Short mmCIF file of C-alpha atoms in Angstrom, two decimals:
data_model
loop_
_atom_site.label_atom_id
_atom_site.label_comp_id
_atom_site.label_asym_id
_atom_site.label_seq_id
_atom_site.Cartn_x
_atom_site.Cartn_y
_atom_site.Cartn_z
CA UNK J 1236 151.35 99.72 99.19
CA UNK J 1237 150.24 100.30 102.79
CA UNK J 1238 149.22 103.84 101.89
CA UNK J 1239 146.99 102.62 99.03
CA UNK J 1240 145.28 100.06 101.27
CA UNK J 1241 144.72 102.64 104.01
CA UNK J 1242 143.34 105.18 101.53
CA UNK J 1243 141.04 102.55 100.06
CA UNK J 1244 139.82 101.60 103.54
CA UNK J 1245 139.10 105.23 104.41
CA UNK J 1246 137.27 105.70 101.12
CA UNK J 1247 135.16 102.60 101.74
CA UNK J 1248 134.30 103.77 105.27
CA UNK J 1249 133.34 107.25 104.06
CA UNK J 1250 131.25 105.78 101.24
CA UNK J 1251 129.49 103.42 103.66
CA UNK J 1252 128.72 106.29 106.04
CA UNK J 1253 127.44 108.46 103.20
CA UNK J 1254 125.20 105.64 102.01
CA UNK J 1255 123.84 105.12 105.53
CA UNK J 1256 123.24 108.85 106.00
CA UNK J 1257 121.32 109.19 102.75
CA UNK J 1258 119.17 106.16 103.58
CA UNK J 1259 118.44 107.51 107.05
CA UNK J 1260 117.80 111.00 105.74
CA UNK J 1261 114.80 110.12 103.60
CA UNK J 1262 111.74 108.62 105.17
CA UNK J 1263 109.71 108.45 102.03
CA UNK J 1264 110.87 105.04 100.87
CA UNK J 1265 109.37 101.64 101.50
CA UNK J 1266 105.88 100.45 102.25
CA UNK J 1267 103.57 100.35 105.24
CA UNK J 1268 100.07 98.98 105.60
CA UNK J 1269 97.06 101.22 106.03
CA UNK J 1270 94.57 100.63 108.82
CA UNK J 1271 92.34 98.95 106.23
CA UNK J 1272 95.18 96.56 105.29
CA UNK J 1273 96.17 98.11 101.95
CA UNK J 1274 99.83 98.58 101.02
CA UNK J 1275 100.89 102.23 101.07
CA UNK J 1276 104.04 103.27 99.22
CA UNK J 1277 105.62 106.03 101.29
CA UNK J 1278 106.84 107.70 98.10
CA UNK J 1279 103.27 109.01 97.71
CA UNK J 1280 104.26 111.64 100.29
CA UNK J 1281 107.26 112.92 98.31
CA UNK J 1282 107.00 116.65 97.75
CA UNK J 1283 104.64 117.05 100.71
CA UNK J 1284 105.09 118.17 104.30
CA UNK J 1285 104.17 115.27 106.58
CA UNK J 1286 103.28 115.21 110.27
CA UNK J 1287 103.70 111.65 111.59
CA UNK J 1288 102.06 110.82 114.93
CA UNK J 1289 101.84 107.67 117.04
CA UNK J 1290 98.25 107.58 118.25
CA UNK J 1291 96.06 105.74 120.78
CA UNK J 1292 92.31 105.68 121.44
CA UNK J 1293 92.34 105.32 125.22
CA UNK J 1294 94.95 107.88 126.22
CA UNK J 1295 94.57 111.16 128.08
CA UNK J 1296 96.08 112.76 124.96
CA UNK J 1297 93.56 111.15 122.59
CA UNK J 1298 91.74 114.50 122.19
CA UNK J 1299 94.79 115.58 120.14
CA UNK J 1300 93.00 113.87 117.24
CA UNK J 1301 90.78 116.97 116.99
CA UNK J 1302 93.56 119.53 116.37
CA UNK J 1303 95.39 117.02 114.15
CA UNK J 1304 92.29 116.80 111.97
CA UNK J 1305 91.94 120.60 112.03
CA UNK J 1306 95.56 121.01 110.85
CA UNK J 1307 94.94 118.49 108.10
CA UNK J 1308 91.82 120.30 106.92
CA UNK J 1309 93.44 123.74 107.09
CA UNK J 1310 96.73 122.93 105.35
CA UNK J 1311 96.06 119.86 103.21
CA UNK J 1312 95.50 121.88 100.04
CA UNK J 1313 98.88 123.56 100.62
CA UNK J 1314 100.65 120.20 100.81
CA UNK J 1315 100.33 118.94 104.40
CA UNK J 1316 99.69 115.29 105.11
CA UNK J 1317 99.01 113.92 108.59
CA UNK J 1318 99.75 110.24 109.10
CA UNK J 1319 98.69 108.37 112.24
CA UNK J 1320 100.30 105.16 113.42
CA UNK J 1321 98.30 103.44 116.20
CA UNK J 1322 100.54 101.98 118.90
CA UNK J 1323 99.69 99.90 121.97
CA UNK J 1324 103.10 100.15 123.66
CA UNK J 1325 102.25 102.88 126.17
CA UNK J 1326 99.94 101.64 128.89
CA UNK J 1327 98.06 99.35 126.50
CA UNK J 1328 96.05 102.38 125.36
CA UNK J 1329 95.41 101.16 121.81
CA UNK J 1330 94.07 97.63 122.34
CA UNK J 1331 91.51 97.71 119.53
CA UNK J 1332 91.43 95.91 116.22
CA UNK J 1333 92.01 97.85 113.02
CA UNK J 1334 88.25 98.10 112.47
CA UNK J 1335 87.64 99.32 116.04
CA UNK J 1336 90.37 101.95 115.70
CA UNK J 1337 89.02 103.10 112.35
CA UNK J 1338 85.46 103.37 113.67
CA UNK J 1339 86.62 105.23 116.78
CA UNK J 1340 88.63 107.76 114.77
CA UNK J 1341 85.85 108.34 112.27
CA UNK J 1342 82.92 108.41 114.70
CA UNK J 1343 84.53 110.41 117.51
CA UNK J 1344 86.90 112.75 115.64
CA UNK J 1345 85.92 112.61 111.95
CA UNK J 1346 89.50 111.68 111.09
CA UNK J 1347 90.09 111.81 107.35
CA UNK J 1348 93.90 111.87 107.33
CA UNK J 1349 95.81 108.67 106.60
CA UNK J 1350 95.81 106.06 109.34
CA UNK J 1351 98.22 103.14 109.15
CA UNK J 1352 98.18 99.75 110.84
CA UNK J 1353 99.11 99.35 114.49
CA UNK J 1354 102.87 99.20 114.94
CA UNK J 1355 105.60 99.23 117.56
CA UNK J 1356 107.56 102.47 117.81
CA UNK J 1357 110.17 101.18 120.29
CA UNK J 1358 111.99 97.95 121.06
CA UNK J 1359 113.16 95.06 118.89
CA UNK J 1360 109.98 95.07 116.77
CA UNK J 1361 110.16 98.80 115.94
CA UNK J 1362 108.66 99.58 112.53
CA UNK J 1363 111.25 100.67 109.95
CA UNK J 1364 109.71 104.12 109.54
CA UNK J 1365 110.04 104.76 113.27
CA UNK J 1366 113.65 103.56 113.32
CA UNK J 1367 114.36 106.34 110.83
CA UNK J 1368 112.22 108.92 112.64
CA UNK J 1369 113.94 108.26 115.95
CA UNK J 1370 117.39 108.85 114.43
CA UNK J 1371 116.57 112.57 113.94
CA UNK J 1372 119.92 114.20 114.70
CA UNK J 1373 118.63 117.13 116.75
CA UNK J 1374 116.47 114.95 119.03
CA UNK J 1375 117.24 111.23 118.71
CA UNK J 1376 115.93 108.45 120.90
CA UNK J 1377 112.90 106.42 121.79
CA UNK J 1378 109.35 107.68 121.63
CA UNK J 1379 108.29 108.47 125.20
CA UNK J 1380 104.47 108.30 124.94
CA UNK J 1381 101.47 108.46 122.62
CA UNK J 1382 100.97 111.45 120.33
CA UNK J 1383 104.62 112.26 119.76
CA UNK J 1384 104.90 114.16 116.49
CA UNK J 1385 107.59 114.23 113.78
CA UNK J 1386 107.54 116.84 111.01
CA UNK J 1387 109.02 115.75 107.68
CA UNK J 1388 109.90 118.23 104.95
CA UNK J 1389 109.17 117.91 101.23
CA UNK J 1390 112.50 116.10 100.73
CA UNK J 1391 111.65 113.38 103.25
CA UNK J 1392 113.86 114.64 106.07
CA UNK J 1393 112.80 115.06 109.70
CA UNK J 1394 112.95 118.77 110.54
CA UNK J 1395 111.23 118.83 113.94
CA UNK J 1396 110.11 116.55 116.74
CA UNK J 1397 107.37 117.50 119.18
CA UNK J 1398 106.89 115.52 122.36
CA UNK J 1399 103.48 114.43 123.62
CA UNK J 1400 102.74 117.46 125.78
CA UNK J 1401 103.07 119.83 122.80
CA UNK J 1402 99.61 120.12 121.30
CA UNK J 1403 99.25 119.89 117.49
CA UNK J 1404 97.71 123.37 117.35
CA UNK J 1405 100.39 124.99 119.52
CA UNK J 1406 102.17 128.00 117.96
CA UNK J 1407 105.39 125.97 117.89
CA UNK J 1408 103.89 123.22 115.71
CA UNK J 1409 101.83 125.54 113.51
CA UNK J 1410 104.82 127.80 112.85
CA UNK J 1411 107.01 124.82 111.91
CA UNK J 1412 104.35 123.49 109.52
CA UNK J 1413 103.76 126.88 107.91
CA UNK J 1414 107.50 127.42 107.51
CA UNK J 1415 107.88 124.09 105.69
CA UNK J 1416 104.83 124.68 103.50
CA UNK J 1417 106.33 127.97 102.28
CA UNK J 1418 109.45 126.18 101.02
CA UNK J 1419 109.45 124.77 97.51
#
């Protein structure tokens, strides 16, 4: 009898871990709000390669918007999506309203990739999508600053994480994107 209970407990623990792993492995579930306030179902990105970036308008790294837009324009037809999440947690460098952020991105950088509402990427109010992003097994942990980039494959799994100092058009990022776009 003890053996049956122990086996059942092990099975339940393994099943629970497997369920947690599969939920954490896919980022393309759930909803977020766009910068304009519309609901966005993350499943719209299934089958695409996605570069997720926490952004800010008043940061020394804000010029990264330009190469992010260039990547989007160059690779969008091959299946790349770039998704920006404004965040005001690092030095208060994204204090604007949704409208101010949208106007800044459009007027200054001609951003046409998807921009979502302002969120928290760290702390107790961390957005669900960032909780999943930050659990990336090869490089887990909190986001350190604005313009940290996560690359998600067509199956919704994080395959690379690029810290702030790595520019979007660096060979490292471009090679990772091109490699994922070649996969079916």
